[in-house]
Coordinates of C-alpha atoms in Angstrom, one line a residue:
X1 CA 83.6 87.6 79.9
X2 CA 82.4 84.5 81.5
X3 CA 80.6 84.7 84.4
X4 CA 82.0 83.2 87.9
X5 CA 79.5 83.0 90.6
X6 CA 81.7 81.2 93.6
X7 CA 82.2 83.1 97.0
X8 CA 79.5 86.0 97.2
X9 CA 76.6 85.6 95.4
X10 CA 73.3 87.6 95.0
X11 CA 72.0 87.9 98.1
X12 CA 75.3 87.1 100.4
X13 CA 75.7 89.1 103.1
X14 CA 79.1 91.0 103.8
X15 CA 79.6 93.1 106.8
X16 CA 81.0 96.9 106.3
X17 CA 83.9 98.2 108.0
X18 CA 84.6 102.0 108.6
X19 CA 86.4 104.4 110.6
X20 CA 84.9 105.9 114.0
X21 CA 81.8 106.9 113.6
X22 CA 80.3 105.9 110.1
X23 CA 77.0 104.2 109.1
X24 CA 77.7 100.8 110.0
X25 CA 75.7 98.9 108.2
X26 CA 75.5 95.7 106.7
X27 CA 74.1 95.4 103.0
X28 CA 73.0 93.1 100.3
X29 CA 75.4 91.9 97.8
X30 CA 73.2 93.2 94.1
X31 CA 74.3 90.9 90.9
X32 CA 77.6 92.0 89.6
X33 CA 77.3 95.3 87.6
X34 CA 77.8 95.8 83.9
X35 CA 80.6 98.2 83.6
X36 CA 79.8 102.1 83.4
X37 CA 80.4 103.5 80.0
X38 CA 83.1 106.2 80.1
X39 CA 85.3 108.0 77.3
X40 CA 88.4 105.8 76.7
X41 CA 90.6 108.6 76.9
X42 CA 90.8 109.8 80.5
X43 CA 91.9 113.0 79.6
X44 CA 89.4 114.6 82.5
X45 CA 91.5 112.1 85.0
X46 CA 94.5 113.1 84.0
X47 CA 94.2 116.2 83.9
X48 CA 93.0 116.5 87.3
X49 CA 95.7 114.2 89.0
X50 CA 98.3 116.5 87.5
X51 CA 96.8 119.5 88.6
X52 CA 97.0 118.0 91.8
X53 CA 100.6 116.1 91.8
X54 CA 101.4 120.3 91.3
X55 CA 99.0 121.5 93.8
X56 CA 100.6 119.2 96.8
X57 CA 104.3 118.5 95.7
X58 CA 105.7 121.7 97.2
X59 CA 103.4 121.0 100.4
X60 CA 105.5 117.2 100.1
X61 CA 109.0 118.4 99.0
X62 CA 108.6 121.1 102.4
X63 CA 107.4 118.6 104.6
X64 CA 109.9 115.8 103.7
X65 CA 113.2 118.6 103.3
X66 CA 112.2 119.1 107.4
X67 CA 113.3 115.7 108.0
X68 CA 116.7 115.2 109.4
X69 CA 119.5 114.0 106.6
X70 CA 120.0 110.6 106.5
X71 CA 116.1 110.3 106.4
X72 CA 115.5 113.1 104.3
X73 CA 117.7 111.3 101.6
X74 CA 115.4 107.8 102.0
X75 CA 112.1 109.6 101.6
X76 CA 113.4 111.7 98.8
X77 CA 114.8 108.7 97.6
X78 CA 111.5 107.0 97.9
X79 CA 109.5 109.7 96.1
X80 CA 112.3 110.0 93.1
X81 CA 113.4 113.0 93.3
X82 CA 116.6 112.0 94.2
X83 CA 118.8 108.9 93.3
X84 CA 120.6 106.4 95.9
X85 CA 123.5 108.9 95.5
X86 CA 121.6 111.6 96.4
X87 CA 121.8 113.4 93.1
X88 CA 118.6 114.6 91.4
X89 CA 116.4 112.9 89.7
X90 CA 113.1 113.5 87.2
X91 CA 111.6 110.3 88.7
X92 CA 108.2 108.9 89.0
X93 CA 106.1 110.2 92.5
X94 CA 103.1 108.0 91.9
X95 CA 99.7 109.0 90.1
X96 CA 99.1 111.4 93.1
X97 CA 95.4 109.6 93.3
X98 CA 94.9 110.1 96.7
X99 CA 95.2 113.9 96.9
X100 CA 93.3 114.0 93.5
X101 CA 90.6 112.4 95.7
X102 CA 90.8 114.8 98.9
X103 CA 91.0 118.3 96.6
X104 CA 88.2 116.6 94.1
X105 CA 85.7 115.9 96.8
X106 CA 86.7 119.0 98.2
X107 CA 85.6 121.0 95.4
X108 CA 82.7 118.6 94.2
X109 CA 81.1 119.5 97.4
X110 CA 80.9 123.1 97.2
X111 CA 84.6 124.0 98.9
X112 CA 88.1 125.3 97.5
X113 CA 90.4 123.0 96.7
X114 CA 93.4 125.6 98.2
X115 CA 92.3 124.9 101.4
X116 CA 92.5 121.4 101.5
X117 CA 96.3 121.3 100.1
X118 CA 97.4 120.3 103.3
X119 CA 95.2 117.6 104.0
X120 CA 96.0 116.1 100.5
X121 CA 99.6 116.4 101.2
X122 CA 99.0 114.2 104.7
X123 CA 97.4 111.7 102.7
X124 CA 100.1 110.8 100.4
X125 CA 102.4 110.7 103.5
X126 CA 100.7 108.4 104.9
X127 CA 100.3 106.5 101.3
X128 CA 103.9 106.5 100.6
X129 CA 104.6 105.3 104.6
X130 CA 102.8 101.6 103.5
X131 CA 104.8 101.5 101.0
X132 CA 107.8 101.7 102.8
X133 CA 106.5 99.5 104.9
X134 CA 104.7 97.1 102.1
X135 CA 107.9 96.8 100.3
X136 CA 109.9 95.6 102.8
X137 CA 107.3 93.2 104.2
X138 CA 106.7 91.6 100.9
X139 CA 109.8 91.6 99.8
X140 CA 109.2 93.4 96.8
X141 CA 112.5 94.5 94.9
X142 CA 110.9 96.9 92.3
X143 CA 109.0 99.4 92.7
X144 CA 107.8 102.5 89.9
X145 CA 110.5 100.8 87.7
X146 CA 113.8 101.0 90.3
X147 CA 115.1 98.9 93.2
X148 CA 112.7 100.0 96.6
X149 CA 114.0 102.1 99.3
X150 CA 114.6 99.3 101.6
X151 CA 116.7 97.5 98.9
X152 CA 119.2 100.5 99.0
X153 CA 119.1 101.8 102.1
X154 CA 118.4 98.7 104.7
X155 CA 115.5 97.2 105.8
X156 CA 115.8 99.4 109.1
X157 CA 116.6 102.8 107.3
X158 CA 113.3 101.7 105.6
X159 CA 111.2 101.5 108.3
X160 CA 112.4 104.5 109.6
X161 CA 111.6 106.5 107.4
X162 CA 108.6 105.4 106.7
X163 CA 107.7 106.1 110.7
X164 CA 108.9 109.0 109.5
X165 CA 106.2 110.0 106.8
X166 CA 103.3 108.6 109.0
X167 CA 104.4 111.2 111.4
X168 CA 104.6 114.5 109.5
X169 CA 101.4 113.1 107.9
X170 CA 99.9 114.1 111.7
X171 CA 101.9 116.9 112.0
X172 CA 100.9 118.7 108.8
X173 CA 97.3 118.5 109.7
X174 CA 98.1 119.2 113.3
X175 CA 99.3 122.5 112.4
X176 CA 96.8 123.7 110.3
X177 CA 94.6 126.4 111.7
X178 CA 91.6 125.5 109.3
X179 CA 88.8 124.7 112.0
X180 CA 87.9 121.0 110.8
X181 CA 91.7 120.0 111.0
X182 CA 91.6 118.4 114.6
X183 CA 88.7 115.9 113.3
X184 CA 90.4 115.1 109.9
X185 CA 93.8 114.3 111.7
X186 CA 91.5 112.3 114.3
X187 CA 90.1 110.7 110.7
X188 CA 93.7 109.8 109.4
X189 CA 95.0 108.5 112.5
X190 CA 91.9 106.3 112.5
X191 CA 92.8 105.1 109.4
X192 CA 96.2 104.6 109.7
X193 CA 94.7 101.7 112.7
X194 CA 92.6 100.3 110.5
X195 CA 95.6 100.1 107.4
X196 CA 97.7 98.8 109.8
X197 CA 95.1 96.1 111.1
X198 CA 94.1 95.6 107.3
X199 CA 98.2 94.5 107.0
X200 CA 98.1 92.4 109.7
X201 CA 95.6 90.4 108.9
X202 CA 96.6 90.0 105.1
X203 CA 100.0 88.7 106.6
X204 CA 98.4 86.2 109.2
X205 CA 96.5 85.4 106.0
X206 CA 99.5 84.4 104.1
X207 CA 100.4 81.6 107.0
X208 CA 97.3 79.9 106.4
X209 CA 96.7 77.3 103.9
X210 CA 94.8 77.7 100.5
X211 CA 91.4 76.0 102.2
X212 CA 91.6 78.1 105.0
X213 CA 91.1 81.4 103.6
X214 CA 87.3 83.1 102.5
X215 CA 86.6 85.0 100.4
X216 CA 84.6 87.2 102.4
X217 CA 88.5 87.5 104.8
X218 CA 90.0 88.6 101.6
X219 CA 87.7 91.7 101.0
X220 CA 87.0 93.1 104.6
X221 CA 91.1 92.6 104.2
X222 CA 91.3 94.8 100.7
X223 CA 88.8 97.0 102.2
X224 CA 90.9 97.9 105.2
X225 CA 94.3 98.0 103.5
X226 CA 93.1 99.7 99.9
X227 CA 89.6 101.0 101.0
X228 CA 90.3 102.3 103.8
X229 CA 93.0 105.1 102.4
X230 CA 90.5 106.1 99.9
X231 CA 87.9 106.9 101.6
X232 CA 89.5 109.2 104.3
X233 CA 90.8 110.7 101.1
X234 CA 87.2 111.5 99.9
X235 CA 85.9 112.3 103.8
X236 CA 88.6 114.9 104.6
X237 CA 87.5 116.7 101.1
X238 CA 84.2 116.6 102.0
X239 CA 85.3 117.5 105.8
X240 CA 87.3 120.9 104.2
X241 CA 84.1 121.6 102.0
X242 CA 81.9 122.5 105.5
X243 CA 79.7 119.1 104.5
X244 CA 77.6 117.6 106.9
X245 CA 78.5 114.4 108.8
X246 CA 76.0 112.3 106.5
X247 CA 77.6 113.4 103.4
X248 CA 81.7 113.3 104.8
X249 CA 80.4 109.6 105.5
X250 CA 78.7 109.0 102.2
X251 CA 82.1 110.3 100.4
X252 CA 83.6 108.1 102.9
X253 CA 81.9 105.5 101.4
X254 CA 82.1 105.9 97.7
X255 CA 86.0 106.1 98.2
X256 CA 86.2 102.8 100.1
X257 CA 83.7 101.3 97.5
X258 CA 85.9 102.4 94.6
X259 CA 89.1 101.6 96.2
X260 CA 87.7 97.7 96.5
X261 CA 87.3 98.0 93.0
X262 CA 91.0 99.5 92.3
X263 CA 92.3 96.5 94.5
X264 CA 90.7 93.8 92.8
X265 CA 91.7 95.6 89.2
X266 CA 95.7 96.0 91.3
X267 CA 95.1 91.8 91.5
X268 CA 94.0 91.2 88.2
X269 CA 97.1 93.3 87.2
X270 CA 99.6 92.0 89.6
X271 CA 99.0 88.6 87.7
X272 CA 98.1 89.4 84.0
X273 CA 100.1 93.0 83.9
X274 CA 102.6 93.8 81.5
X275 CA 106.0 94.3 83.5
X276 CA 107.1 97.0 81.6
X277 CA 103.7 99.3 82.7
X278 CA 103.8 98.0 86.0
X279 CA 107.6 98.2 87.0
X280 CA 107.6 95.0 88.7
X281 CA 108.1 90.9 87.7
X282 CA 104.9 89.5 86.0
X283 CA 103.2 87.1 88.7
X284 CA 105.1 88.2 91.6
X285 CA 102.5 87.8 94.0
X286 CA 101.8 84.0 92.3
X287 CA 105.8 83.4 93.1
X288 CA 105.3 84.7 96.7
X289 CA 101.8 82.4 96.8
X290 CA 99.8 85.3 98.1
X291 CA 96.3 85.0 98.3
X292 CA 95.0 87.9 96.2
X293 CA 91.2 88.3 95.1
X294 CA 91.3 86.3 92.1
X295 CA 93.5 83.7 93.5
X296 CA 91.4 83.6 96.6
X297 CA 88.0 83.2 94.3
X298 CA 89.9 80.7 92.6
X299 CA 91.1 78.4 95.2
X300 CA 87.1 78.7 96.2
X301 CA 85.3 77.7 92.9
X302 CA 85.5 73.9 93.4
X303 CA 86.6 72.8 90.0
X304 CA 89.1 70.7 88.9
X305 CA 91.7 73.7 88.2
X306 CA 90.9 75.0 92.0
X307 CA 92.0 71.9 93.0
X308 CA 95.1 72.1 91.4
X309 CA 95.9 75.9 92.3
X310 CA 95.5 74.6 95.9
X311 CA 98.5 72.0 95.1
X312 CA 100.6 74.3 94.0
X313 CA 99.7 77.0 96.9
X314 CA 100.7 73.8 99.5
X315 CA 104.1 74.1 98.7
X316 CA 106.7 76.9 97.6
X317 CA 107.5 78.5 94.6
X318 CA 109.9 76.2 92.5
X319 CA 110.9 77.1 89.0
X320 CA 108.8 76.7 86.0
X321 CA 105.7 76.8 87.6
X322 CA 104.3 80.2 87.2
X323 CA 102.8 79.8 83.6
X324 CA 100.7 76.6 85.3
X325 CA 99.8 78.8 88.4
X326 CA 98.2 81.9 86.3
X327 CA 96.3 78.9 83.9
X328 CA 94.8 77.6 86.8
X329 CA 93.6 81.1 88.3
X330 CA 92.2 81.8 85.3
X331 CA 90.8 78.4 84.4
X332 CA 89.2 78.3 87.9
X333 CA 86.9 81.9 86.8
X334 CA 89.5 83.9 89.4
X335 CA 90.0 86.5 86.4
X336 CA 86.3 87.1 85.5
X337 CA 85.5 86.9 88.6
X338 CA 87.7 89.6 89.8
X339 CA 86.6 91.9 87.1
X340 CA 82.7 91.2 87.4
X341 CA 83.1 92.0 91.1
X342 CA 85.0 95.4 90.3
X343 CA 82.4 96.6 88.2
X344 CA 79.6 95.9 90.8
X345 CA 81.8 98.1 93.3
X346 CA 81.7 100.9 91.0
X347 CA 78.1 100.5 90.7
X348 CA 78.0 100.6 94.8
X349 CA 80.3 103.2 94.7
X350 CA 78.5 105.4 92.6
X351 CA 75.4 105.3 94.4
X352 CA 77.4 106.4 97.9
X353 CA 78.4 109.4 95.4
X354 CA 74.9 110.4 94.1
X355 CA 73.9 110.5 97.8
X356 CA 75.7 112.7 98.4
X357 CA 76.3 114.8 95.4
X358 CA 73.3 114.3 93.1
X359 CA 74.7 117.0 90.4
X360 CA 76.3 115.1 87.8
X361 CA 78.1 117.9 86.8
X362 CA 79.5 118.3 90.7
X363 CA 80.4 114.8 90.4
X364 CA 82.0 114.3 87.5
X365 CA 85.7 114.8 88.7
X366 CA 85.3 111.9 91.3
X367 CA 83.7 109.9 88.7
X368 CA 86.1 110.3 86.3
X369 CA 89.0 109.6 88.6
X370 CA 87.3 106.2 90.4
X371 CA 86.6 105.7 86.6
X372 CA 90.4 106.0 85.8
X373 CA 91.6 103.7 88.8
X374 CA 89.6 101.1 87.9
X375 CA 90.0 100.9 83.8
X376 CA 94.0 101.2 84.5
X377 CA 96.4 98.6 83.1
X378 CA 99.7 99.4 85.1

């Protein structure tokens, strides 16, 4: 892998972002990491996100049947368990990261994972609510492999629904009588602001020209929309373990670290990806001339393919031209640079995670599941 040094160097400064409360600091950008050496297999991963996907699914399936019909049938829709008809379906829920993250920390910091079903439950609420809400905004058609809800059902049925989610979300942890479960809805709904402002921003982005947008916007941007989610995944674990407020914001930390480095990996995918893994067109993003991380690095390399790129991003999409638009992403080092800077988030994030758990053996489902994120494919 070549290496791309445009947009944040050694030494660059980039401000952090988090939710009420946290350290804000701002650090120094260390030379990218070499990746961390982990078994190929993620069977430890696996196994942990499906003993979670069966942990919170009844916790979902209740909270989602308490929804009145016609948007009971959208989210149901949504999650695949049912088809547009309404019949039943065997579909594909997600990867069920999220709560993986919430029950793991949980446990990693000394707590029971049982108790913190209902938190992990919120957090895929509020998951699947953006992508409702992503979907329909981007225009995306596909999603895990069938047409999206808002394809089926309407773009307002769509939103709706997703409003939906966000508020049972609340409502789950706003009826739970464990004594922490005022601050980790407070947490959430923090969140939700800050995914929501993250959106924003990324569609403002999108109305700007290629030499208009930093690389710096880009990732406070991926930070809030990806990041964000991640780590209130990781704090309201640590929150239902009984940890202190330095190690809820440490976790907080490792999961917004790691979930920088699952959105530059999403990028890489989103233009390099295999349709068939990923469910949706190759270089969709490209075609919609969004200005992901690699595309953004790109545009900001100054070589001759940049220059180019930035031609084609001045004008739309026309036939023909997405083999020439993923040549000059990679040609200007967008690729390698996306990957170099994931690895040095890991590296960041695993240092928020020895802070706060320094057993290895404690750690080790986190690891292995910020591990899995980022060494994905689809």
């Amino acid at each position: 892998m070549g290496e791309f040094m445009t947009g944040p160097k050694p030494g660059t400064m980039l401000g952090r972002r988090g939710p009420a409360g946290s350290r804000g600091r701002r650090d120094t950008l260390p030379a990218p990491a070499v990746p961390i050496a982990v078994p190929a297999d993620g069977q430890e991963a696996t196994a942990i996100l499906e003993r979670a996907r069966a942990a919170v699914d009844p916790e979902l399936r209740r909270a989602v049947d308490s929804l009145p019909g016609p948007l009971r049938r959208i989210a149901r829709y949504h999650f695949g368990w049912e088809h547009a008809d309404g019949t039943p379906a065997s579909g594909n829920a997600g990867k069920a990261i999220r709560p993986a993250l919430v029950l793991t920390a949980a446990r990693a910091l000394g707590g029971r994972e049982a108790v913190a079903v209902r938190a992990a439950a919120a957090v895929e609420l509020i998951h699947n609510f953006t992508l409702l809400h992503d979907d329909l905004m981007d225009r995306d058609a596909t999603r895990r492999h069938r047409p999206t809800a808002w394809t089926v059902f309407g773009d307002a049925d769509a939103i709706l629904a997703g409003d939906a989610l966000q508020a049972l979300a609340l409502g789950l942890l706003a009826q739970d009588r464990h004594p922490v479960s005022g601050a980790a809805a407070a947490r959430l709904a923090a969140c939700v602001v800050e995914l929501c402002a993250g959106q924003q921003t990324d569609t403002a982005m999108e109305r700007r020209g290629p030499d208009e947008v930093t690389l710096d916007e880009v990732l406070a941007t991926a930070e809030a929309k990806t990041g964000a989610l991640l780590g209130c995944a990781c704090s309201l674990g640590a929150l239902y373990a009984g940890a202190d407020d330095e190690d809820v914001e440490a976790l907080d930390a490792f999961g917004r670290e790691a979930g920088l480095a699952f959105q530059l990996i999403d990028d890489v995918i989103g233009i390099w990806g295999d349709p068939s893994r990923t469910g949706k067109p190759a270089g969709a993003d490209l075609m919609a001339r969004k200005k992901s991380l690699p595309v953004v690095a790109a545009l900001a390399s100054g070589t001759p393919a940049a220059a180019d790129l930035a031609e084609l991003y001045r004008g739309p999409y026309t036939e023909g031209e997405l083999e020439r638009t993923v040549l000059a992403v990679e040609q200007a080092g967008g690729r390698d640079w996306a990957q170099l800077q994931a690895a040095d988030r890991m590296g960041r994030a695993m240092q928020e995670l020895s802070r706060a758990v320094p057993d290895p053996e404690a750690a080790g489902g986190l690891l292995a599941l910020a591990e899995f994120v980022t060494r994905r494919s689809s």
